[in-house]
PDB file of C-alpha atoms and ligand atoms in Angstrom:
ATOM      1  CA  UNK A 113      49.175 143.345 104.601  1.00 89.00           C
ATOM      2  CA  UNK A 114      50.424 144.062 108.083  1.00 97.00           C
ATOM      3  CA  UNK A 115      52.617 140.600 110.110  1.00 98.00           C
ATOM      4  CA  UNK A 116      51.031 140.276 113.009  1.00 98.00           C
ATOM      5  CA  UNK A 117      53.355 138.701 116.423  1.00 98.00           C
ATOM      6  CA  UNK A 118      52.339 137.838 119.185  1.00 98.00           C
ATOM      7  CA  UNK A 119      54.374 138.294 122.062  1.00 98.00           C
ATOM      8  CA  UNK A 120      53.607 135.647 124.471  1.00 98.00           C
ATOM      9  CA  UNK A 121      55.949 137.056 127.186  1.00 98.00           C
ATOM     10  CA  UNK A 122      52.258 137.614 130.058  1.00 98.00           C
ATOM     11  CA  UNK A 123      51.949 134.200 129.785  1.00 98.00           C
ATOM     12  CA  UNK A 124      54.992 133.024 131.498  1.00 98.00           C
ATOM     13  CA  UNK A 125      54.236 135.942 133.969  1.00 98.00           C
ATOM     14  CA  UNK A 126      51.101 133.968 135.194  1.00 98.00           C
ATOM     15  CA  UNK A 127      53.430 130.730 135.295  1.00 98.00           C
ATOM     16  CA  UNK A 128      56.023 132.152 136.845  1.00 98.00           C
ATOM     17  CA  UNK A 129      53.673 134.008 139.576  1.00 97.00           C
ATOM     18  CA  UNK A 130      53.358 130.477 140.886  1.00 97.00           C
ATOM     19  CA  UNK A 131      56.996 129.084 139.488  1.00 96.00           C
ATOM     20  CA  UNK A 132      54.940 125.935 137.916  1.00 97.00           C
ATOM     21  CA  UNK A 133      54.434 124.557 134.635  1.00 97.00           C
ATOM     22  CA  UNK A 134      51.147 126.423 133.782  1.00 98.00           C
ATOM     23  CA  UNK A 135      50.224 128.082 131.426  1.00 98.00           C
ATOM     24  CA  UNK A 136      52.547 127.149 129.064  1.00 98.00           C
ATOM     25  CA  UNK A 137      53.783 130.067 126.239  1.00 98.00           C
ATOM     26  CA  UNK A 138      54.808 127.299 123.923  1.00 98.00           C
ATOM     27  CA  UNK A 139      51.222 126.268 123.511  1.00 98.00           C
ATOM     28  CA  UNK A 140      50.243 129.860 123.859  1.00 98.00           C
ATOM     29  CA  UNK A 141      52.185 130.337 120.452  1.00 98.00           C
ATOM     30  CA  UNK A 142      50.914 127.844 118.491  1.00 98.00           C
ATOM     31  CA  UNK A 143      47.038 128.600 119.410  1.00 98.00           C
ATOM     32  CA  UNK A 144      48.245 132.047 118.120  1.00 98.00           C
ATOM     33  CA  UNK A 145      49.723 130.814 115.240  1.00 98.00           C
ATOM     34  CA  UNK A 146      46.854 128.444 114.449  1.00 98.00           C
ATOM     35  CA  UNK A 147      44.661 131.599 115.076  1.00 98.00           C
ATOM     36  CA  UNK A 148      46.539 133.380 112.120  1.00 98.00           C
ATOM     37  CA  UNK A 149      49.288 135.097 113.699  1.00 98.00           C
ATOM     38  CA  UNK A 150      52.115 135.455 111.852  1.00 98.00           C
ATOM     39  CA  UNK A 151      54.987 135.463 114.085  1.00 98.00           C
ATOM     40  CA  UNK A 152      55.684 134.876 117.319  1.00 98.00           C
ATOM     41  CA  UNK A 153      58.010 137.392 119.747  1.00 98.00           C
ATOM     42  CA  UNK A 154      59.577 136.984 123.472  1.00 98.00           C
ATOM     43  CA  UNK A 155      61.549 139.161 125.566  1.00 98.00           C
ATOM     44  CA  UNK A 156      64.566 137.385 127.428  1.00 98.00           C
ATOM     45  CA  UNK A 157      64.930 139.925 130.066  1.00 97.00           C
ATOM     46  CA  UNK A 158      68.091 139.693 132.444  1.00 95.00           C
ATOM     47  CA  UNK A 159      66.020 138.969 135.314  1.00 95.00           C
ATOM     48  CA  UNK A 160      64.242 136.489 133.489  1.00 97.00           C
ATOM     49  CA  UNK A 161      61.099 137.570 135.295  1.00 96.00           C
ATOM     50  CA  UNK A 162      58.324 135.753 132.541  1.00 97.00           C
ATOM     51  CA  UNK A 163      60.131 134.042 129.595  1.00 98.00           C
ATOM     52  CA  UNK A 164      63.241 131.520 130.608  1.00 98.00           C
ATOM     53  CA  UNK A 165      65.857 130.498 128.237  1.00 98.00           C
ATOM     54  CA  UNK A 166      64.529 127.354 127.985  1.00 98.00           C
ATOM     55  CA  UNK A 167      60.973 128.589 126.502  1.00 98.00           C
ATOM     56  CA  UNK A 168      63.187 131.067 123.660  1.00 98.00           C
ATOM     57  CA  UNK A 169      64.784 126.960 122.579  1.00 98.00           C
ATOM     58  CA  UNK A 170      61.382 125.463 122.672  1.00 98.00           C
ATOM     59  CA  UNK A 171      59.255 128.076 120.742  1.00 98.00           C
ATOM     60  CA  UNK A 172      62.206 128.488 118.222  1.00 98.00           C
ATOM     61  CA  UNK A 173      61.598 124.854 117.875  1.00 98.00           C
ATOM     62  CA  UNK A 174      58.213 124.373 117.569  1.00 98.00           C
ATOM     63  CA  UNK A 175      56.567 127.266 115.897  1.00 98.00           C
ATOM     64  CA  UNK A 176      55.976 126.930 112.411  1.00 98.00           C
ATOM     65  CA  UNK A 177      56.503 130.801 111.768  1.00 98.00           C
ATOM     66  CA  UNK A 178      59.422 132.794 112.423  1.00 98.00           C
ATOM     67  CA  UNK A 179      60.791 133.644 116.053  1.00 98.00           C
ATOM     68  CA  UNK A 180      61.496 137.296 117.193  1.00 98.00           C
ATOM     69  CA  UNK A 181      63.709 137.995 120.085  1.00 98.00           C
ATOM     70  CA  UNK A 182      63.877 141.365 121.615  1.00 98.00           C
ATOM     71  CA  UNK A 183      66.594 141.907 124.288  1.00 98.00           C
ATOM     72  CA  UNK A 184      68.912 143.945 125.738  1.00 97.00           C
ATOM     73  CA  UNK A 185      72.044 145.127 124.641  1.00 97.00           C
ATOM     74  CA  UNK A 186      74.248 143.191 126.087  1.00 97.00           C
ATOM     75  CA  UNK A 187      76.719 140.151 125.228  1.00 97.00           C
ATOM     76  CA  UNK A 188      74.731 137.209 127.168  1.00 97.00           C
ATOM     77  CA  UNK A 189      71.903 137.446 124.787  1.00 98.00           C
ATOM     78  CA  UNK A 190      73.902 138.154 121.766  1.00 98.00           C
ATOM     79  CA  UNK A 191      75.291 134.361 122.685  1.00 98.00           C
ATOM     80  CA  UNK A 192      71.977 133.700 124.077  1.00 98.00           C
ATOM     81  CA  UNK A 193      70.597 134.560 119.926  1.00 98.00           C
ATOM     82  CA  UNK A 194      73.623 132.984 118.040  1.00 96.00           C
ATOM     83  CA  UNK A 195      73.216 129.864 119.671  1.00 96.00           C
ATOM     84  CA  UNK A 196      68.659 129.784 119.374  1.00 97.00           C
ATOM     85  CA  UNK A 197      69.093 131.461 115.446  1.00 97.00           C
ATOM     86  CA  UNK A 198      65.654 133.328 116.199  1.00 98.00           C
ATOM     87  CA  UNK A 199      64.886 134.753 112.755  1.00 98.00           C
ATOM     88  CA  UNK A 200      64.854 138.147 113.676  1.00 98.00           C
ATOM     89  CA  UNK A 201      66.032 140.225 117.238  1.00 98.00           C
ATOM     90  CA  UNK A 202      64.855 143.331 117.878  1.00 98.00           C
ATOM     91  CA  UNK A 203      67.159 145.153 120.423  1.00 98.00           C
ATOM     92  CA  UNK A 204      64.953 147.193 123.268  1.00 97.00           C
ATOM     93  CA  UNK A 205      66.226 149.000 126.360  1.00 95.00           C
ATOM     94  CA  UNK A 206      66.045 147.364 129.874  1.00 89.00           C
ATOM     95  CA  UNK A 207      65.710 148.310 133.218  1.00 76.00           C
ATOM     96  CA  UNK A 208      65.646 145.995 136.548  1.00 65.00           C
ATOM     97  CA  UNK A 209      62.602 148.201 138.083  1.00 68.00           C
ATOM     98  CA  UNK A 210      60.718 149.463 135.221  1.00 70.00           C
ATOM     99  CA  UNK A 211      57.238 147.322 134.545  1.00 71.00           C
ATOM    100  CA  UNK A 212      57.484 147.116 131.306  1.00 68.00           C
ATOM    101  CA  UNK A 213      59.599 148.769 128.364  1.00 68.00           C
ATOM    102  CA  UNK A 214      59.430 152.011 128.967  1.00 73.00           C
ATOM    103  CA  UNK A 215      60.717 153.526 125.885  1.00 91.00           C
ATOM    104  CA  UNK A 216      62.702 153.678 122.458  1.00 96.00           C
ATOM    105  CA  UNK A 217      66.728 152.506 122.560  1.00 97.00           C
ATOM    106  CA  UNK A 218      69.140 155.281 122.521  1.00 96.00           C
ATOM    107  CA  UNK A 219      71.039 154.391 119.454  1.00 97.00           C
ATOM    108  CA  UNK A 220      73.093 157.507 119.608  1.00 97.00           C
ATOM    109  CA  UNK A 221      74.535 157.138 122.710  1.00 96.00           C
ATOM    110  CA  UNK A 222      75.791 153.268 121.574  1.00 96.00           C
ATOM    111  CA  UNK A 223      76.216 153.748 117.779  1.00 97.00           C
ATOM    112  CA  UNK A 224      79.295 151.359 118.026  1.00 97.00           C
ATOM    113  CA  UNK A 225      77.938 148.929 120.125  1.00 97.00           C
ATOM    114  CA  UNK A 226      75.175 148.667 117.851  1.00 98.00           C
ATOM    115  CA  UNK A 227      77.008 148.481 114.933  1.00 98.00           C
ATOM    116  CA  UNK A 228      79.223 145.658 116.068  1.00 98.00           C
ATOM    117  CA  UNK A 229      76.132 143.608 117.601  1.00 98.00           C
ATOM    118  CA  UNK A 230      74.426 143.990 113.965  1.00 98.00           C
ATOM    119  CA  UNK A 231      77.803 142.805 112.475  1.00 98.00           C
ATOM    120  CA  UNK A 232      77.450 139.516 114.702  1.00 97.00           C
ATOM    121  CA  UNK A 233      73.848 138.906 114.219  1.00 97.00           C
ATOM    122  CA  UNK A 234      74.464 139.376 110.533  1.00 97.00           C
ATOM    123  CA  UNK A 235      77.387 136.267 110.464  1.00 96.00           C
ATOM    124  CA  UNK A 236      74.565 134.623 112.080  1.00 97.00           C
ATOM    125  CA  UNK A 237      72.165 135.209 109.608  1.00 97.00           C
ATOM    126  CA  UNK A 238      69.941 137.043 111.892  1.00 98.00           C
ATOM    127  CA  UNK A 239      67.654 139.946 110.791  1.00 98.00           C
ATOM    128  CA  UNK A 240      68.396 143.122 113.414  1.00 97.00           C
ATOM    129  CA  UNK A 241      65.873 145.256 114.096  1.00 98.00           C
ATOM    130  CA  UNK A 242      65.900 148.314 116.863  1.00 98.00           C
ATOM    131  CA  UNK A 243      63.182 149.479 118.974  1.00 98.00           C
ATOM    132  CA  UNK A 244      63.133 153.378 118.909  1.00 98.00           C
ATOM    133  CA  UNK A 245      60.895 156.327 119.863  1.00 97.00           C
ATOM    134  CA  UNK A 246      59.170 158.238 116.781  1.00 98.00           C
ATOM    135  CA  UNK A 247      62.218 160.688 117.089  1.00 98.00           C
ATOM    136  CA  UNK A 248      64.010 161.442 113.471  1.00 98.00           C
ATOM    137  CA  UNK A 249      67.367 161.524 115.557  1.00 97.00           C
ATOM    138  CA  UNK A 250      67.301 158.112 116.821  1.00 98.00           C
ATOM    139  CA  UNK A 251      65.686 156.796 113.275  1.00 98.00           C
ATOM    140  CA  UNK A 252      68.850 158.571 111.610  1.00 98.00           C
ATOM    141  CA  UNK A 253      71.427 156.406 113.719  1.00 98.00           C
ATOM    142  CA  UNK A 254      69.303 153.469 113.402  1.00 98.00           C
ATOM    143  CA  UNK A 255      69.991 154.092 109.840  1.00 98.00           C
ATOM    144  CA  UNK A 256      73.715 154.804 110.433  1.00 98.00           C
ATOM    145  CA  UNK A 257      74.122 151.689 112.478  1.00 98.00           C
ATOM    146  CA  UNK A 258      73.171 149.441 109.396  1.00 97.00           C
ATOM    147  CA  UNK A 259      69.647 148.486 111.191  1.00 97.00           C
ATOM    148  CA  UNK A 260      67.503 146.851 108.812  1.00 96.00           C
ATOM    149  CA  UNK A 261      63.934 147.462 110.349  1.00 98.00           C
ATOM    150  CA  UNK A 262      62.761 150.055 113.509  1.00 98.00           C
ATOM    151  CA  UNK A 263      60.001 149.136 115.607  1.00 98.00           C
ATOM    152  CA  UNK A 264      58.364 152.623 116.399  1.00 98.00           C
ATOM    153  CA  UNK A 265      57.497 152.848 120.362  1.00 98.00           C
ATOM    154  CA  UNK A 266      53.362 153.147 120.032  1.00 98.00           C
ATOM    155  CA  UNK A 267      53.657 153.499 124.014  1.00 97.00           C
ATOM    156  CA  UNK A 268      53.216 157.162 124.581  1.00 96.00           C
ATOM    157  CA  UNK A 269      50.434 157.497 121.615  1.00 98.00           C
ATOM    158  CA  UNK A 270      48.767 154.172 123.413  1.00 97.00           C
ATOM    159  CA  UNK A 271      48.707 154.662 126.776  1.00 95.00           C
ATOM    160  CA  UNK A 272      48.265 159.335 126.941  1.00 95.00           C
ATOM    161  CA  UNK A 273      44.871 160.046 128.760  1.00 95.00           C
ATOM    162  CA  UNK A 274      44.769 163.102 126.727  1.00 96.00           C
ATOM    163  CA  UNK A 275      42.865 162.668 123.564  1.00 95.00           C
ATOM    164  CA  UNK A 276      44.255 165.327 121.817  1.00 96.00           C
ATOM    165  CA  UNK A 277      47.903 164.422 123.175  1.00 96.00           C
ATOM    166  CA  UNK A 278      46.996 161.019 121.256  1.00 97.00           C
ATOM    167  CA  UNK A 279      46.159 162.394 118.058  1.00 97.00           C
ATOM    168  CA  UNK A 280      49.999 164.485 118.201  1.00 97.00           C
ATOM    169  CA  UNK A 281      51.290 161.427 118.985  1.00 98.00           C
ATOM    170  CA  UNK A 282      50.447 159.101 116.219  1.00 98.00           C
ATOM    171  CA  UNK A 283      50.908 162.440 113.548  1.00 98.00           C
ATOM    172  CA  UNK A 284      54.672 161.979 114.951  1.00 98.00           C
ATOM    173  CA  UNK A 285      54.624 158.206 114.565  1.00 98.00           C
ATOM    174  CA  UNK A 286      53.625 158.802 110.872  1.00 98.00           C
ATOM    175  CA  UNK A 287      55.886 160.904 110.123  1.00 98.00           C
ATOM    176  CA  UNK A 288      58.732 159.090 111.929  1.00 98.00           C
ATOM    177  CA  UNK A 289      57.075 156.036 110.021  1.00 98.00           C
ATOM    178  CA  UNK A 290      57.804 158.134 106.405  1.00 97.00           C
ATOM    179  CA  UNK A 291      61.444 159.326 107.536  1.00 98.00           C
ATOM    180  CA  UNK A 292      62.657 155.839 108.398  1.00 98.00           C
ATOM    181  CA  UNK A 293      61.057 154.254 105.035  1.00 97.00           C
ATOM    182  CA  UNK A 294      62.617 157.646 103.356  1.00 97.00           C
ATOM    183  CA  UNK A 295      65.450 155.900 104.743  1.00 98.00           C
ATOM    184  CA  UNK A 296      65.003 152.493 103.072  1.00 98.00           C
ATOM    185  CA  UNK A 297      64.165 151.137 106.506  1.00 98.00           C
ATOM    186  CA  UNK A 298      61.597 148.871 107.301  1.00 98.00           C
ATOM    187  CA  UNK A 299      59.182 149.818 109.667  1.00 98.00           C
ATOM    188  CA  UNK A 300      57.667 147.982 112.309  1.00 98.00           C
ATOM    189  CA  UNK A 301      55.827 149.319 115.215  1.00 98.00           C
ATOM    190  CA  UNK A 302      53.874 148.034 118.917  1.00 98.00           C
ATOM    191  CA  UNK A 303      53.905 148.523 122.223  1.00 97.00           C
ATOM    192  CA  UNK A 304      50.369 149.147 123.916  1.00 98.00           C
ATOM    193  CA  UNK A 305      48.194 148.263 121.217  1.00 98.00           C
ATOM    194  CA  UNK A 306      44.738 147.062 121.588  1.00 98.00           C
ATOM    195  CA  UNK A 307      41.391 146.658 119.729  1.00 98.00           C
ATOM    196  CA  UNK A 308      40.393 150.138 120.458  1.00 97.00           C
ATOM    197  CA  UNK A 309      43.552 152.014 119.421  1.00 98.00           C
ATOM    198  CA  UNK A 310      45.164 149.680 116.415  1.00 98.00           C
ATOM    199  CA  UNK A 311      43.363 150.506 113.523  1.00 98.00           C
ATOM    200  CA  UNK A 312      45.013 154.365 112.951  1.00 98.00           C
ATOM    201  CA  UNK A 313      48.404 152.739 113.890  1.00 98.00           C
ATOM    202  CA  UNK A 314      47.528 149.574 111.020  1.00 98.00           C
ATOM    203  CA  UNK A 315      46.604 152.611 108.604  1.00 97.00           C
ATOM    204  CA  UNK A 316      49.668 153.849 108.535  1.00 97.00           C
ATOM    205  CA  UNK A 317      51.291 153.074 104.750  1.00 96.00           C
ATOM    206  CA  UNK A 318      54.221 152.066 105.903  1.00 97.00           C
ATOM    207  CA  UNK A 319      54.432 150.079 108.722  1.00 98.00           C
ATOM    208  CA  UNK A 320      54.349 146.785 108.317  1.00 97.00           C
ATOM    209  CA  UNK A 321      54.775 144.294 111.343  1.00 98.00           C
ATOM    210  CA  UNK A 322      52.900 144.576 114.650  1.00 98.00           C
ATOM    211  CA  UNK A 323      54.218 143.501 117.818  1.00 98.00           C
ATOM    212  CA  UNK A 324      50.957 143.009 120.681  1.00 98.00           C
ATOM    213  CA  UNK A 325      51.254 140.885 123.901  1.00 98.00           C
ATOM    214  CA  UNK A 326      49.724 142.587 127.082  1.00 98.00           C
ATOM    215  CA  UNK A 327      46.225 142.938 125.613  1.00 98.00           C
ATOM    216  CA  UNK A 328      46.203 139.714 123.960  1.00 98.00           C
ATOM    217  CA  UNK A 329      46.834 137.829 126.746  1.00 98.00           C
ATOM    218  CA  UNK A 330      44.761 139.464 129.242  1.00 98.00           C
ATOM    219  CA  UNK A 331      41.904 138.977 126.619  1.00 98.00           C
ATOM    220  CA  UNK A 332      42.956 135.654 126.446  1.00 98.00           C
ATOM    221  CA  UNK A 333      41.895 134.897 129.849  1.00 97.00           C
ATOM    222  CA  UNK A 334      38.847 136.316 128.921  1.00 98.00           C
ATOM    223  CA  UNK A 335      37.565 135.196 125.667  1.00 98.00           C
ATOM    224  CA  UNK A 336      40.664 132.436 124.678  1.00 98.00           C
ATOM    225  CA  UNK A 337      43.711 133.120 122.686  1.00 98.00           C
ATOM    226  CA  UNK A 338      41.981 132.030 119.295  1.00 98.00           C
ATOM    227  CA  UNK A 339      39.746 134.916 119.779  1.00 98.00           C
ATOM    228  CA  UNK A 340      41.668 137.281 120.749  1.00 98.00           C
ATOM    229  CA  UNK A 341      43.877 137.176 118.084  1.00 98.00           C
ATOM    230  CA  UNK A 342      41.308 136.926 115.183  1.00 98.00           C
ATOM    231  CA  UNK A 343      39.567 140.366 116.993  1.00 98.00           C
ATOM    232  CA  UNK A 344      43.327 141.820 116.896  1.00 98.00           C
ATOM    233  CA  UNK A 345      43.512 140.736 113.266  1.00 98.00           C
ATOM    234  CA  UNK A 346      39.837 142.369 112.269  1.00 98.00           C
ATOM    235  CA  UNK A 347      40.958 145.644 113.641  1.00 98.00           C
ATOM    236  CA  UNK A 348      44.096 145.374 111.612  1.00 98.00           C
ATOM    237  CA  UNK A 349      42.083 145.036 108.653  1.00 98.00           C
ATOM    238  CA  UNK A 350      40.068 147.991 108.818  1.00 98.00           C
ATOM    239  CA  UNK A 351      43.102 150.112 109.561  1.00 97.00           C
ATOM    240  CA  UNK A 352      44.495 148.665 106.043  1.00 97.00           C
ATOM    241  CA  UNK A 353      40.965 149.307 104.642  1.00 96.00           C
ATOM    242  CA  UNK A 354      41.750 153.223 105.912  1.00 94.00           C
ATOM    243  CA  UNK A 355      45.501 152.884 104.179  1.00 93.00           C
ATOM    244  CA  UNK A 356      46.154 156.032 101.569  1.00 80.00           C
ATOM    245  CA  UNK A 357      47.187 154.296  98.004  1.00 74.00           C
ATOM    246  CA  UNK A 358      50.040 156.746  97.683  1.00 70.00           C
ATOM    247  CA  UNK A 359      51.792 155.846 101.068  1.00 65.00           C
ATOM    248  CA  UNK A 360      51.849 152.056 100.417  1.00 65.00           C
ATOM    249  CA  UNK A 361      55.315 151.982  98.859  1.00 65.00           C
ATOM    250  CA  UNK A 362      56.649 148.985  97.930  1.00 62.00           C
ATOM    251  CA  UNK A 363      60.253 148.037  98.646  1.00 65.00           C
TER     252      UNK A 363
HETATM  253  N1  PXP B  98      57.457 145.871 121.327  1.00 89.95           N
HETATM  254  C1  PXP B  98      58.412 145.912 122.267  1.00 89.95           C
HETATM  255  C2  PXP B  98      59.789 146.300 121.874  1.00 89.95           C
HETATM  256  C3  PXP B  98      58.139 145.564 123.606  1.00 89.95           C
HETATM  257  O1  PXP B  98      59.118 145.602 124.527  1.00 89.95           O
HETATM  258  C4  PXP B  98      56.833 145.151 123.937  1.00 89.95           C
HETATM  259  C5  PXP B  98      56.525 144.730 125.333  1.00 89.95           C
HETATM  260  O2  PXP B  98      57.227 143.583 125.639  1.00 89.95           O
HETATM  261  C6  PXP B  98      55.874 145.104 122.918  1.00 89.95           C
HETATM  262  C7  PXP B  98      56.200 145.497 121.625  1.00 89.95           C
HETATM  263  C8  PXP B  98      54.485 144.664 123.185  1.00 89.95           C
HETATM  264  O3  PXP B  98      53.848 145.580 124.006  1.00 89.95           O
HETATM  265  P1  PXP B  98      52.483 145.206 124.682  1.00 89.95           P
HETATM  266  O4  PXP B  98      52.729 144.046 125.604  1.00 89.95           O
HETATM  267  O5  PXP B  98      52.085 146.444 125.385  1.00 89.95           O
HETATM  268  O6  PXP B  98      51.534 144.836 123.566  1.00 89.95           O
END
């Protein structure tokens, strides 16, 4: 069984490319959720460029599933999260000009800072989770820095034109995938997933939770967000159909 979120972040790009009311990524979540989706995830950037802090209090409200923040670093959203109690963050890097994330944290540069943000979110009874590249080193300080889940960055293995670039990409996310859960970490992965490239990623034993936004929303437009999650969640199922029986491990 793989958790499927849905990170409804595009949505409130296309409402805030017209600063209106429309489309809404509250009602984008629970179409998802109604759809199957297990969770729901938004990124409150610093520029608040899609999601605002008044969609992370309404979703948090609303959904009947549990709410996953990812954000920066940095001691607005820490106080941002202990006041919404999202039921999980997941910390990622940020940059004013980049597009999108553009890769993994690095924990070792901010072990301490990490450590002490994990201490607050755990008062708070927050599960902390860290966004890292399929790199051992930064897995090994996520470990150090009490993390209880990675999300593995999927973005380089997603988006290389190189087909047999790909293939070395997802044999390190497997292995960085068995390191971390060698670890007693859990694993979580996402970041440019689609229909076409999911189901090696979902056949992976030990990962666990999927975070997908881009492509579900632009198929959204397309085909509605009903569909496009129950496609998402077929090709999730024939990964898991492709799963080894000795690298399911339970915890
Ligand atoms: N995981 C993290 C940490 C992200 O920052 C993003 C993008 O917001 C995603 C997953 C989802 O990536 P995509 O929108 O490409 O599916």
């Amino acid at each position: 069984m793989i958790r499927l979120y849905i990170n409804v972040d595009h949505v409130a790009t296309i409402r805030e490319a017209r600063k209106t009311t429309e489309p809404d990524p509250l009602e984008a979540a629970l179409r998802a959720e109604n759809a199957g989706a297990q969770g729901i995830t938004v990124h409150l950037r610093e520029d608040r460029r899609h999601i605002q802090d008044h969609d992370v209090e309404r979703i948090r409200q609303a959904i009947r599933g549990p709410l996953n923040l990812e954000m920066a670093a940095i001691d607005e959203m820490v106080d941002i999260a202990h006041k919404t109690r999202p039921y999980q963050v997941s910390l990622v890097p940020e940059k004013r000009q980049e597009i999108t994330t553009e890769g993994g944290l690095d924990v070792i540069s901010q072990e301490a800072h990490l450590n002490e943000i994990r201490i607050k979110m755990a008062d708070a009874g927050i599960l902390y989770s860290l966004f890292v590249d399929p790199d051992f080193r930064q897995i090994d300080a996520a470990h150090r820095v009490g993390a209880r889940s990675i999300e593995i960055n999927t973005g380089r293995y997603s988006e290389h034109p190189d087909p047999g670039e790909r293939v070395v990409q997802l044999e390190k996310i497997r292995e960085a995938a068995g390191h971390a859960r060698d670890l007693g970490l859990r694993v979580f992965a996402g970041h440019g997933l689609r229909v076409d490239n999911v189901e090696p990623i979902a056949a992976i034993g030990e990962i666990e939770e999927l975070n997908i936004g881009h492509h579900i929303v632009s198929r959204s437009i397309l085909v509605g967000i009903e569909q496009a999650v129950r496609d998402m969640q077929s090709a999730i199922e024939r990964g898991l159909a492709r799963r080894h029986p000795s690298s399911v491990r339970p915890y």
